[in-house]
């Protein structure tokens, strides 16, 4: 049992989906997995293990933001032996050629966080990227399912509410598709401890147009993203 996850050894699979919202974790497990079992409710952060296509898969909530996601990714890998982690989350679109409910696979993750500057003594801007094998597999899965998934870089932001929305426009000019709050930490932790990681997102809000989905939509209706992630992680 780790500090923040109340599972016993062997209760968490090597393949883990990581939604930020613990209620989305519960919804994914109960909607998609065969014979899901809840292994943890510590701090209200639900974790489940079941099967998808006969393969054991876990779903673990990670909370909001890079500090929280870092804790869960670290413990999943180092305390429970997770080998592949796919974040399934929501994001805000930064470009007008994306619409609500569009699906994105994040090839890389820029960040305004100082976490990696501390890791490299302020000397290197480390570039956190997805595992290429998982990314390539997800593209094939999306094509087979007929889902028009976008692939490209995103931003992992430390703050949800920003005083510098102008920077989002500048990032879009450099090809950054969307903003969320966890992916850079996930990619960094996975790289450090020799695990595979990918982020698959659904556009829940549009930074440019102001369009947005409801809280219930974000929790329970982003099925295309989940199906891509599940098929990818068991491939």
JSON list of C-alpha atoms in Angstrom, two decimals:
[
{"chain": "A", "resi": 1, "resn": "UNK", "atom": "CA", "xyz": [0.00, 0.00, 0.00]},
{"chain": "A", "resi": 2, "resn": "UNK", "atom": "CA", "xyz": [1.50, 3.33, -1.05]},
{"chain": "A", "resi": 3, "resn": "UNK", "atom": "CA", "xyz": [1.10, 6.65, 0.74]},
{"chain": "A", "resi": 4, "resn": "UNK", "atom": "CA", "xyz": [-1.76, 7.89, -1.45]},
{"chain": "A", "resi": 5, "resn": "UNK", "atom": "CA", "xyz": [-3.19, 4.75, -3.09]},
{"chain": "A", "resi": 6, "resn": "UNK", "atom": "CA", "xyz": [-4.81, 2.20, -0.82]},
{"chain": "A", "resi": 7, "resn": "UNK", "atom": "CA", "xyz": [-4.27, -0.87, -3.01]},
{"chain": "A", "resi": 8, "resn": "UNK", "atom": "CA", "xyz": [-2.61, -4.08, -1.93]},
{"chain": "A", "resi": 9, "resn": "UNK", "atom": "CA", "xyz": [0.21, -5.61, -4.01]},
{"chain": "A", "resi": 10, "resn": "UNK", "atom": "CA", "xyz": [-1.18, -7.21, -7.17]},
{"chain": "A", "resi": 11, "resn": "UNK", "atom": "CA", "xyz": [-4.44, -5.24, -7.19]},
{"chain": "A", "resi": 12, "resn": "UNK", "atom": "CA", "xyz": [-3.31, -2.73, -9.85]},
{"chain": "A", "resi": 13, "resn": "UNK", "atom": "CA", "xyz": [-2.64, -3.79, -13.43]},
{"chain": "A", "resi": 14, "resn": "UNK", "atom": "CA", "xyz": [0.47, -2.94, -15.44]},
{"chain": "A", "resi": 15, "resn": "UNK", "atom": "CA", "xyz": [-1.81, -0.96, -17.79]},
{"chain": "A", "resi": 16, "resn": "UNK", "atom": "CA", "xyz": [-3.48, 2.10, -16.21]},
{"chain": "A", "resi": 17, "resn": "UNK", "atom": "CA", "xyz": [-5.83, 4.79, -17.47]},
{"chain": "A", "resi": 18, "resn": "UNK", "atom": "CA", "xyz": [-5.48, 8.04, -15.51]},
{"chain": "A", "resi": 19, "resn": "UNK", "atom": "CA", "xyz": [-8.41, 10.48, -15.59]},
{"chain": "A", "resi": 20, "resn": "UNK", "atom": "CA", "xyz": [-8.00, 13.54, -13.39]},
{"chain": "A", "resi": 21, "resn": "UNK", "atom": "CA", "xyz": [-11.59, 13.34, -12.12]},
{"chain": "A", "resi": 22, "resn": "UNK", "atom": "CA", "xyz": [-12.11, 10.42, -9.70]},
{"chain": "A", "resi": 23, "resn": "UNK", "atom": "CA", "xyz": [-15.77, 10.25, -10.71]},
{"chain": "A", "resi": 24, "resn": "UNK", "atom": "CA", "xyz": [-14.68, 9.83, -14.32]},
{"chain": "A", "resi": 25, "resn": "UNK", "atom": "CA", "xyz": [-12.54, 6.93, -13.12]},
{"chain": "A", "resi": 26, "resn": "UNK", "atom": "CA", "xyz": [-15.62, 5.37, -11.53]},
{"chain": "A", "resi": 27, "resn": "UNK", "atom": "CA", "xyz": [-17.69, 5.97, -14.68]},
{"chain": "A", "resi": 28, "resn": "UNK", "atom": "CA", "xyz": [-15.03, 4.46, -16.96]},
{"chain": "A", "resi": 29, "resn": "UNK", "atom": "CA", "xyz": [-14.66, 1.37, -14.81]},
{"chain": "A", "resi": 30, "resn": "UNK", "atom": "CA", "xyz": [-18.38, 0.75, -14.42]},
{"chain": "A", "resi": 31, "resn": "UNK", "atom": "CA", "xyz": [-19.19, 1.53, -18.07]},
{"chain": "A", "resi": 32, "resn": "UNK", "atom": "CA", "xyz": [-16.36, -0.16, -19.93]},
{"chain": "A", "resi": 33, "resn": "UNK", "atom": "CA", "xyz": [-14.53, -2.73, -17.81]},
{"chain": "A", "resi": 34, "resn": "UNK", "atom": "CA", "xyz": [-15.63, -6.30, -17.19]},
{"chain": "A", "resi": 35, "resn": "UNK", "atom": "CA", "xyz": [-15.85, -7.24, -13.50]},
{"chain": "A", "resi": 36, "resn": "UNK", "atom": "CA", "xyz": [-14.44, -3.97, -12.13]},
{"chain": "A", "resi": 37, "resn": "UNK", "atom": "CA", "xyz": [-13.26, -4.00, -8.52]},
{"chain": "A", "resi": 38, "resn": "UNK", "atom": "CA", "xyz": [-12.59, -0.86, -6.52]},
{"chain": "A", "resi": 39, "resn": "UNK", "atom": "CA", "xyz": [-9.16, -1.15, -4.89]},
{"chain": "A", "resi": 40, "resn": "UNK", "atom": "CA", "xyz": [-8.91, 2.36, -3.43]},
{"chain": "A", "resi": 41, "resn": "UNK", "atom": "CA", "xyz": [-11.01, 5.28, -2.25]},
{"chain": "A", "resi": 42, "resn": "UNK", "atom": "CA", "xyz": [-8.24, 7.07, -0.36]},
{"chain": "A", "resi": 43, "resn": "UNK", "atom": "CA", "xyz": [-8.91, 10.84, -0.34]},
{"chain": "A", "resi": 44, "resn": "UNK", "atom": "CA", "xyz": [-11.92, 10.13, -2.57]},
{"chain": "A", "resi": 45, "resn": "UNK", "atom": "CA", "xyz": [-9.58, 9.28, -5.45]},
{"chain": "A", "resi": 46, "resn": "UNK", "atom": "CA", "xyz": [-11.19, 6.15, -6.87]},
{"chain": "A", "resi": 47, "resn": "UNK", "atom": "CA", "xyz": [-9.14, 3.34, -8.37]},
{"chain": "A", "resi": 48, "resn": "UNK", "atom": "CA", "xyz": [-10.53, 0.25, -10.13]},
{"chain": "A", "resi": 49, "resn": "UNK", "atom": "CA", "xyz": [-9.20, -2.85, -11.84]},
{"chain": "A", "resi": 50, "resn": "UNK", "atom": "CA", "xyz": [-11.15, -4.88, -14.39]},
{"chain": "A", "resi": 51, "resn": "UNK", "atom": "CA", "xyz": [-10.73, -6.27, -17.89]},
{"chain": "A", "resi": 52, "resn": "UNK", "atom": "CA", "xyz": [-11.00, -4.85, -21.40]},
{"chain": "A", "resi": 53, "resn": "UNK", "atom": "CA", "xyz": [-10.92, -7.39, -24.21]},
{"chain": "A", "resi": 54, "resn": "UNK", "atom": "CA", "xyz": [-9.79, -9.98, -21.70]},
{"chain": "A", "resi": 55, "resn": "UNK", "atom": "CA", "xyz": [-6.77, -7.92, -20.61]},
{"chain": "A", "resi": 56, "resn": "UNK", "atom": "CA", "xyz": [-6.42, -6.58, -17.08]},
{"chain": "A", "resi": 57, "resn": "UNK", "atom": "CA", "xyz": [-6.62, -2.76, -16.94]},
{"chain": "A", "resi": 58, "resn": "UNK", "atom": "CA", "xyz": [-6.77, -0.34, -14.02]},
{"chain": "A", "resi": 59, "resn": "UNK", "atom": "CA", "xyz": [-8.31, 3.13, -13.89]},
{"chain": "A", "resi": 60, "resn": "UNK", "atom": "CA", "xyz": [-6.89, 5.52, -11.32]},
{"chain": "A", "resi": 61, "resn": "UNK", "atom": "CA", "xyz": [-7.99, 9.09, -10.65]},
{"chain": "A", "resi": 62, "resn": "UNK", "atom": "CA", "xyz": [-5.07, 11.51, -10.42]},
{"chain": "A", "resi": 63, "resn": "UNK", "atom": "CA", "xyz": [-6.61, 14.81, -9.32]},
{"chain": "A", "resi": 64, "resn": "UNK", "atom": "CA", "xyz": [-6.06, 18.20, -10.94]},
{"chain": "A", "resi": 65, "resn": "UNK", "atom": "CA", "xyz": [-2.67, 19.70, -11.68]},
{"chain": "A", "resi": 66, "resn": "UNK", "atom": "CA", "xyz": [0.87, 18.45, -12.07]},
{"chain": "A", "resi": 67, "resn": "UNK", "atom": "CA", "xyz": [1.71, 18.08, -8.37]},
{"chain": "A", "resi": 68, "resn": "UNK", "atom": "CA", "xyz": [-1.20, 15.68, -7.85]},
{"chain": "A", "resi": 69, "resn": "UNK", "atom": "CA", "xyz": [-0.67, 13.81, -11.14]},
{"chain": "A", "resi": 70, "resn": "UNK", "atom": "CA", "xyz": [3.02, 13.41, -10.29]},
{"chain": "A", "resi": 71, "resn": "UNK", "atom": "CA", "xyz": [2.20, 11.72, -7.00]},
{"chain": "A", "resi": 72, "resn": "UNK", "atom": "CA", "xyz": [-0.13, 9.16, -8.56]},
{"chain": "A", "resi": 73, "resn": "UNK", "atom": "CA", "xyz": [2.11, 8.46, -11.56]},
{"chain": "A", "resi": 74, "resn": "UNK", "atom": "CA", "xyz": [5.13, 8.00, -9.29]},
{"chain": "A", "resi": 75, "resn": "UNK", "atom": "CA", "xyz": [3.34, 5.60, -6.95]},
{"chain": "A", "resi": 76, "resn": "UNK", "atom": "CA", "xyz": [1.67, 3.63, -9.75]},
{"chain": "A", "resi": 77, "resn": "UNK", "atom": "CA", "xyz": [5.03, 3.01, -11.40]},
{"chain": "A", "resi": 78, "resn": "UNK", "atom": "CA", "xyz": [7.31, 2.59, -8.40]},
{"chain": "A", "resi": 79, "resn": "UNK", "atom": "CA", "xyz": [5.00, 0.98, -5.83]},
{"chain": "A", "resi": 80, "resn": "UNK", "atom": "CA", "xyz": [2.67, -1.04, -8.06]},
{"chain": "A", "resi": 81, "resn": "UNK", "atom": "CA", "xyz": [4.70, -1.82, -11.17]},
{"chain": "A", "resi": 82, "resn": "UNK", "atom": "CA", "xyz": [2.62, 0.04, -13.75]},
{"chain": "A", "resi": 83, "resn": "UNK", "atom": "CA", "xyz": [4.29, -0.10, -17.17]},
{"chain": "A", "resi": 84, "resn": "UNK", "atom": "CA", "xyz": [1.90, 1.84, -19.41]},
{"chain": "A", "resi": 85, "resn": "UNK", "atom": "CA", "xyz": [-0.14, 4.90, -18.37]},
{"chain": "A", "resi": 86, "resn": "UNK", "atom": "CA", "xyz": [-2.61, 6.82, -20.51]},
{"chain": "A", "resi": 87, "resn": "UNK", "atom": "CA", "xyz": [-4.09, 10.04, -19.24]},
{"chain": "A", "resi": 88, "resn": "UNK", "atom": "CA", "xyz": [-7.71, 10.48, -20.37]},
{"chain": "A", "resi": 89, "resn": "UNK", "atom": "CA", "xyz": [-8.77, 14.02, -19.67]},
{"chain": "A", "resi": 90, "resn": "UNK", "atom": "CA", "xyz": [-10.39, 17.23, -20.81]},
{"chain": "A", "resi": 91, "resn": "UNK", "atom": "CA", "xyz": [-8.73, 20.27, -22.33]},
{"chain": "A", "resi": 92, "resn": "UNK", "atom": "CA", "xyz": [-9.32, 23.76, -23.64]},
{"chain": "A", "resi": 93, "resn": "UNK", "atom": "CA", "xyz": [-8.82, 24.24, -27.39]},
{"chain": "A", "resi": 94, "resn": "UNK", "atom": "CA", "xyz": [-6.48, 27.03, -28.46]},
{"chain": "A", "resi": 95, "resn": "UNK", "atom": "CA", "xyz": [-7.24, 26.97, -32.18]},
{"chain": "A", "resi": 96, "resn": "UNK", "atom": "CA", "xyz": [-10.45, 27.55, -34.10]},
{"chain": "A", "resi": 97, "resn": "UNK", "atom": "CA", "xyz": [-10.06, 24.41, -36.21]},
{"chain": "A", "resi": 98, "resn": "UNK", "atom": "CA", "xyz": [-10.86, 22.39, -33.09]},
{"chain": "A", "resi": 99, "resn": "UNK", "atom": "CA", "xyz": [-14.42, 22.03, -31.81]},
{"chain": "A", "resi": 100, "resn": "UNK", "atom": "CA", "xyz": [-16.04, 20.81, -28.60]},
{"chain": "A", "resi": 101, "resn": "UNK", "atom": "CA", "xyz": [-15.70, 17.03, -28.17]},
{"chain": "A", "resi": 102, "resn": "UNK", "atom": "CA", "xyz": [-12.83, 16.73, -30.66]},
{"chain": "A", "resi": 103, "resn": "UNK", "atom": "CA", "xyz": [-10.20, 14.19, -29.54]},
{"chain": "A", "resi": 104, "resn": "UNK", "atom": "CA", "xyz": [-6.49, 15.00, -29.29]},
{"chain": "A", "resi": 105, "resn": "UNK", "atom": "CA", "xyz": [-3.44, 12.79, -28.73]},
{"chain": "A", "resi": 106, "resn": "UNK", "atom": "CA", "xyz": [-0.64, 14.85, -27.23]},
{"chain": "A", "resi": 107, "resn": "UNK", "atom": "CA", "xyz": [2.68, 14.18, -28.94]},
{"chain": "A", "resi": 108, "resn": "UNK", "atom": "CA", "xyz": [4.48, 16.52, -26.57]},
{"chain": "A", "resi": 109, "resn": "UNK", "atom": "CA", "xyz": [3.70, 18.84, -23.69]},
{"chain": "A", "resi": 110, "resn": "UNK", "atom": "CA", "xyz": [5.06, 22.33, -23.16]},
{"chain": "A", "resi": 111, "resn": "UNK", "atom": "CA", "xyz": [4.64, 23.73, -19.66]},
{"chain": "A", "resi": 112, "resn": "UNK", "atom": "CA", "xyz": [4.91, 26.92, -17.65]},
{"chain": "A", "resi": 113, "resn": "UNK", "atom": "CA", "xyz": [5.78, 24.84, -14.58]},
{"chain": "A", "resi": 114, "resn": "UNK", "atom": "CA", "xyz": [9.27, 25.01, -13.06]},
{"chain": "A", "resi": 115, "resn": "UNK", "atom": "CA", "xyz": [9.27, 21.30, -12.21]},
{"chain": "A", "resi": 116, "resn": "UNK", "atom": "CA", "xyz": [11.74, 20.29, -14.92]},
{"chain": "A", "resi": 117, "resn": "UNK", "atom": "CA", "xyz": [13.90, 23.36, -14.52]},
{"chain": "A", "resi": 118, "resn": "UNK", "atom": "CA", "xyz": [14.49, 22.18, -10.95]},
{"chain": "A", "resi": 119, "resn": "UNK", "atom": "CA", "xyz": [15.30, 18.68, -12.21]},
{"chain": "A", "resi": 120, "resn": "UNK", "atom": "CA", "xyz": [17.99, 20.01, -14.53]},
{"chain": "A", "resi": 121, "resn": "UNK", "atom": "CA", "xyz": [19.34, 22.83, -12.34]},
{"chain": "A", "resi": 122, "resn": "UNK", "atom": "CA", "xyz": [17.85, 25.50, -14.58]},
{"chain": "A", "resi": 123, "resn": "UNK", "atom": "CA", "xyz": [20.29, 24.57, -17.36]},
{"chain": "A", "resi": 124, "resn": "UNK", "atom": "CA", "xyz": [18.02, 22.64, -19.75]},
{"chain": "A", "resi": 125, "resn": "UNK", "atom": "CA", "xyz": [14.41, 23.04, -20.90]},
{"chain": "A", "resi": 126, "resn": "UNK", "atom": "CA", "xyz": [13.53, 19.34, -20.92]},
{"chain": "A", "resi": 127, "resn": "UNK", "atom": "CA", "xyz": [10.87, 18.50, -23.54]},
{"chain": "A", "resi": 128, "resn": "UNK", "atom": "CA", "xyz": [8.37, 15.91, -22.19]},
{"chain": "A", "resi": 129, "resn": "UNK", "atom": "CA", "xyz": [6.96, 13.74, -25.00]},
{"chain": "A", "resi": 130, "resn": "UNK", "atom": "CA", "xyz": [4.63, 10.79, -25.40]},
{"chain": "A", "resi": 131, "resn": "UNK", "atom": "CA", "xyz": [5.81, 7.24, -25.85]},
{"chain": "A", "resi": 132, "resn": "UNK", "atom": "CA", "xyz": [5.99, 6.80, -29.61]},
{"chain": "A", "resi": 133, "resn": "UNK", "atom": "CA", "xyz": [4.68, 3.23, -29.57]},
{"chain": "A", "resi": 134, "resn": "UNK", "atom": "CA", "xyz": [1.54, 4.21, -27.66]},
{"chain": "A", "resi": 135, "resn": "UNK", "atom": "CA", "xyz": [1.08, 7.29, -29.82]},
{"chain": "A", "resi": 136, "resn": "UNK", "atom": "CA", "xyz": [1.41, 5.34, -33.05]},
{"chain": "A", "resi": 137, "resn": "UNK", "atom": "CA", "xyz": [-0.98, 2.66, -31.80]},
{"chain": "A", "resi": 138, "resn": "UNK", "atom": "CA", "xyz": [-3.56, 5.27, -30.78]},
{"chain": "A", "resi": 139, "resn": "UNK", "atom": "CA", "xyz": [-3.52, 6.78, -34.27]},
{"chain": "A", "resi": 140, "resn": "UNK", "atom": "CA", "xyz": [-4.27, 3.37, -35.77]},
{"chain": "A", "resi": 141, "resn": "UNK", "atom": "CA", "xyz": [-7.02, 2.72, -33.23]},
{"chain": "A", "resi": 142, "resn": "UNK", "atom": "CA", "xyz": [-8.68, 6.06, -33.98]},
{"chain": "A", "resi": 143, "resn": "UNK", "atom": "CA", "xyz": [-8.55, 5.36, -37.72]},
{"chain": "A", "resi": 144, "resn": "UNK", "atom": "CA", "xyz": [-10.14, 1.93, -37.29]},
{"chain": "A", "resi": 145, "resn": "UNK", "atom": "CA", "xyz": [-12.88, 3.42, -35.12]},
{"chain": "A", "resi": 146, "resn": "UNK", "atom": "CA", "xyz": [-13.52, 6.22, -37.60]},
{"chain": "A", "resi": 147, "resn": "UNK", "atom": "CA", "xyz": [-12.59, 8.94, -35.10]},
{"chain": "A", "resi": 148, "resn": "UNK", "atom": "CA", "xyz": [-10.88, 12.05, -36.49]},
{"chain": "A", "resi": 149, "resn": "UNK", "atom": "CA", "xyz": [-8.26, 12.38, -33.76]},
{"chain": "A", "resi": 150, "resn": "UNK", "atom": "CA", "xyz": [-5.79, 15.27, -33.92]},
{"chain": "A", "resi": 151, "resn": "UNK", "atom": "CA", "xyz": [-2.16, 14.66, -33.00]},
{"chain": "A", "resi": 152, "resn": "UNK", "atom": "CA", "xyz": [0.11, 17.47, -31.84]},
{"chain": "A", "resi": 153, "resn": "UNK", "atom": "CA", "xyz": [1.67, 19.38, -28.95]},
{"chain": "A", "resi": 154, "resn": "UNK", "atom": "CA", "xyz": [-0.28, 20.78, -26.02]},
{"chain": "A", "resi": 155, "resn": "UNK", "atom": "CA", "xyz": [0.38, 22.98, -22.99]},
{"chain": "A", "resi": 156, "resn": "UNK", "atom": "CA", "xyz": [0.30, 21.73, -19.41]},
{"chain": "A", "resi": 157, "resn": "UNK", "atom": "CA", "xyz": [-0.41, 24.81, -17.30]},
{"chain": "A", "resi": 158, "resn": "UNK", "atom": "CA", "xyz": [0.14, 25.28, -13.58]},
{"chain": "A", "resi": 159, "resn": "UNK", "atom": "CA", "xyz": [-2.82, 27.67, -13.23]},
{"chain": "A", "resi": 160, "resn": "UNK", "atom": "CA", "xyz": [-6.37, 27.13, -14.47]},
{"chain": "A", "resi": 161, "resn": "UNK", "atom": "CA", "xyz": [-7.16, 30.84, -14.33]},
{"chain": "A", "resi": 162, "resn": "UNK", "atom": "CA", "xyz": [-4.49, 32.96, -16.01]},
{"chain": "A", "resi": 163, "resn": "UNK", "atom": "CA", "xyz": [-3.66, 36.66, -16.16]},
{"chain": "A", "resi": 164, "resn": "UNK", "atom": "CA", "xyz": [-1.93, 36.11, -19.51]},
{"chain": "A", "resi": 165, "resn": "UNK", "atom": "CA", "xyz": [-4.50, 34.75, -22.01]},
{"chain": "A", "resi": 166, "resn": "UNK", "atom": "CA", "xyz": [-2.46, 36.44, -24.75]},
{"chain": "A", "resi": 167, "resn": "UNK", "atom": "CA", "xyz": [0.14, 33.71, -24.35]},
{"chain": "A", "resi": 168, "resn": "UNK", "atom": "CA", "xyz": [-2.41, 31.13, -25.46]},
{"chain": "A", "resi": 169, "resn": "UNK", "atom": "CA", "xyz": [-2.76, 32.93, -28.78]},
{"chain": "A", "resi": 170, "resn": "UNK", "atom": "CA", "xyz": [1.01, 32.96, -29.19]},
{"chain": "A", "resi": 171, "resn": "UNK", "atom": "CA", "xyz": [1.24, 29.24, -28.40]},
{"chain": "A", "resi": 172, "resn": "UNK", "atom": "CA", "xyz": [-1.42, 28.53, -31.02]},
{"chain": "A", "resi": 173, "resn": "UNK", "atom": "CA", "xyz": [0.75, 30.34, -33.58]},
{"chain": "A", "resi": 174, "resn": "UNK", "atom": "CA", "xyz": [3.46, 27.77, -32.79]},
{"chain": "A", "resi": 175, "resn": "UNK", "atom": "CA", "xyz": [1.13, 24.82, -33.33]},
{"chain": "A", "resi": 176, "resn": "UNK", "atom": "CA", "xyz": [0.06, 24.12, -29.74]},
{"chain": "A", "resi": 177, "resn": "UNK", "atom": "CA", "xyz": [-3.45, 22.67, -29.92]},
{"chain": "A", "resi": 178, "resn": "UNK", "atom": "CA", "xyz": [-4.85, 22.86, -26.40]},
{"chain": "A", "resi": 179, "resn": "UNK", "atom": "CA", "xyz": [-4.21, 23.47, -22.73]},
{"chain": "A", "resi": 180, "resn": "UNK", "atom": "CA", "xyz": [-4.67, 21.12, -19.75]},
{"chain": "A", "resi": 181, "resn": "UNK", "atom": "CA", "xyz": [-2.84, 20.65, -16.44]},
{"chain": "A", "resi": 182, "resn": "UNK", "atom": "CA", "xyz": [-1.21, 17.23, -16.08]},
{"chain": "A", "resi": 183, "resn": "UNK", "atom": "CA", "xyz": [0.51, 15.84, -19.19]},
{"chain": "A", "resi": 184, "resn": "UNK", "atom": "CA", "xyz": [4.01, 17.31, -18.80]},
{"chain": "A", "resi": 185, "resn": "UNK", "atom": "CA", "xyz": [4.31, 15.77, -15.34]},
{"chain": "A", "resi": 186, "resn": "UNK", "atom": "CA", "xyz": [3.05, 12.38, -16.55]},
{"chain": "A", "resi": 187, "resn": "UNK", "atom": "CA", "xyz": [5.48, 12.28, -19.48]},
{"chain": "A", "resi": 188, "resn": "UNK", "atom": "CA", "xyz": [8.39, 13.33, -17.29]},
{"chain": "A", "resi": 189, "resn": "UNK", "atom": "CA", "xyz": [7.72, 10.82, -14.50]},
{"chain": "A", "resi": 190, "resn": "UNK", "atom": "CA", "xyz": [7.21, 8.00, -17.01]},
{"chain": "A", "resi": 191, "resn": "UNK", "atom": "CA", "xyz": [10.46, 8.82, -18.79]},
{"chain": "A", "resi": 192, "resn": "UNK", "atom": "CA", "xyz": [12.38, 8.97, -15.51]},
{"chain": "A", "resi": 193, "resn": "UNK", "atom": "CA", "xyz": [11.20, 5.55, -14.38]},
{"chain": "A", "resi": 194, "resn": "UNK", "atom": "CA", "xyz": [11.19, 3.77, -17.77]},
{"chain": "A", "resi": 195, "resn": "UNK", "atom": "CA", "xyz": [7.41, 3.50, -18.19]},
{"chain": "A", "resi": 196, "resn": "UNK", "atom": "CA", "xyz": [5.32, 4.36, -21.26]},
{"chain": "A", "resi": 197, "resn": "UNK", "atom": "CA", "xyz": [2.90, 7.28, -21.22]},
{"chain": "A", "resi": 198, "resn": "UNK", "atom": "CA", "xyz": [0.38, 8.94, -23.52]},
{"chain": "A", "resi": 199, "resn": "UNK", "atom": "CA", "xyz": [-2.24, 11.65, -23.10]},
{"chain": "A", "resi": 200, "resn": "UNK", "atom": "CA", "xyz": [-5.57, 11.45, -24.95]},
{"chain": "A", "resi": 201, "resn": "UNK", "atom": "CA", "xyz": [-7.89, 14.40, -24.43]},
{"chain": "A", "resi": 202, "resn": "UNK", "atom": "CA", "xyz": [-11.37, 15.58, -25.31]},
{"chain": "A", "resi": 203, "resn": "UNK", "atom": "CA", "xyz": [-12.02, 19.27, -25.95]},
{"chain": "A", "resi": 204, "resn": "UNK", "atom": "CA", "xyz": [-14.35, 20.33, -23.14]},
{"chain": "A", "resi": 205, "resn": "UNK", "atom": "CA", "xyz": [-13.86, 24.09, -23.46]},
{"chain": "A", "resi": 206, "resn": "UNK", "atom": "CA", "xyz": [-12.81, 26.47, -26.20]},
{"chain": "A", "resi": 207, "resn": "UNK", "atom": "CA", "xyz": [-10.46, 29.25, -25.16]},
{"chain": "A", "resi": 208, "resn": "UNK", "atom": "CA", "xyz": [-11.10, 31.27, -28.33]},
{"chain": "A", "resi": 209, "resn": "UNK", "atom": "CA", "xyz": [-14.87, 30.99, -28.71]},
{"chain": "A", "resi": 210, "resn": "UNK", "atom": "CA", "xyz": [-15.87, 30.52, -25.06]},
{"chain": "A", "resi": 211, "resn": "UNK", "atom": "CA", "xyz": [-17.92, 27.41, -25.83]},
{"chain": "A", "resi": 212, "resn": "UNK", "atom": "CA", "xyz": [-17.93, 24.77, -23.09]},
{"chain": "A", "resi": 213, "resn": "UNK", "atom": "CA", "xyz": [-19.49, 21.49, -22.01]},
{"chain": "A", "resi": 214, "resn": "UNK", "atom": "CA", "xyz": [-21.19, 20.82, -18.69]},
{"chain": "A", "resi": 215, "resn": "UNK", "atom": "CA", "xyz": [-19.58, 19.19, -15.64]},
{"chain": "A", "resi": 216, "resn": "UNK", "atom": "CA", "xyz": [-21.70, 16.08, -16.20]},
{"chain": "A", "resi": 217, "resn": "UNK", "atom": "CA", "xyz": [-20.61, 15.90, -19.83]},
{"chain": "A", "resi": 218, "resn": "UNK", "atom": "CA", "xyz": [-16.97, 16.05, -18.77]},
{"chain": "A", "resi": 219, "resn": "UNK", "atom": "CA", "xyz": [-17.51, 13.28, -16.26]},
{"chain": "A", "resi": 220, "resn": "UNK", "atom": "CA", "xyz": [-19.65, 10.85, -18.24]},
{"chain": "A", "resi": 221, "resn": "UNK", "atom": "CA", "xyz": [-19.82, 11.42, -22.00]},
{"chain": "A", "resi": 222, "resn": "UNK", "atom": "CA", "xyz": [-16.30, 11.49, -23.44]},
{"chain": "A", "resi": 223, "resn": "UNK", "atom": "CA", "xyz": [-16.55, 7.90, -24.67]},
{"chain": "A", "resi": 224, "resn": "UNK", "atom": "CA", "xyz": [-14.49, 8.15, -27.87]},
{"chain": "A", "resi": 225, "resn": "UNK", "atom": "CA", "xyz": [-11.41, 9.19, -25.92]},
{"chain": "A", "resi": 226, "resn": "UNK", "atom": "CA", "xyz": [-11.85, 6.32, -23.46]},
{"chain": "A", "resi": 227, "resn": "UNK", "atom": "CA", "xyz": [-12.34, 3.71, -26.19]},
{"chain": "A", "resi": 228, "resn": "UNK", "atom": "CA", "xyz": [-9.21, 4.87, -28.03]},
{"chain": "A", "resi": 229, "resn": "UNK", "atom": "CA", "xyz": [-7.22, 4.71, -24.79]},
{"chain": "A", "resi": 230, "resn": "UNK", "atom": "CA", "xyz": [-8.48, 1.26, -23.83]},
{"chain": "A", "resi": 231, "resn": "UNK", "atom": "CA", "xyz": [-7.83, -0.25, -27.26]},
{"chain": "A", "resi": 232, "resn": "UNK", "atom": "CA", "xyz": [-4.38, 1.36, -27.28]},
{"chain": "A", "resi": 233, "resn": "UNK", "atom": "CA", "xyz": [-3.27, 0.22, -23.87]},
{"chain": "A", "resi": 234, "resn": "UNK", "atom": "CA", "xyz": [-4.17, -3.44, -24.45]},
{"chain": "A", "resi": 235, "resn": "UNK", "atom": "CA", "xyz": [-2.69, -3.65, -27.97]}
]
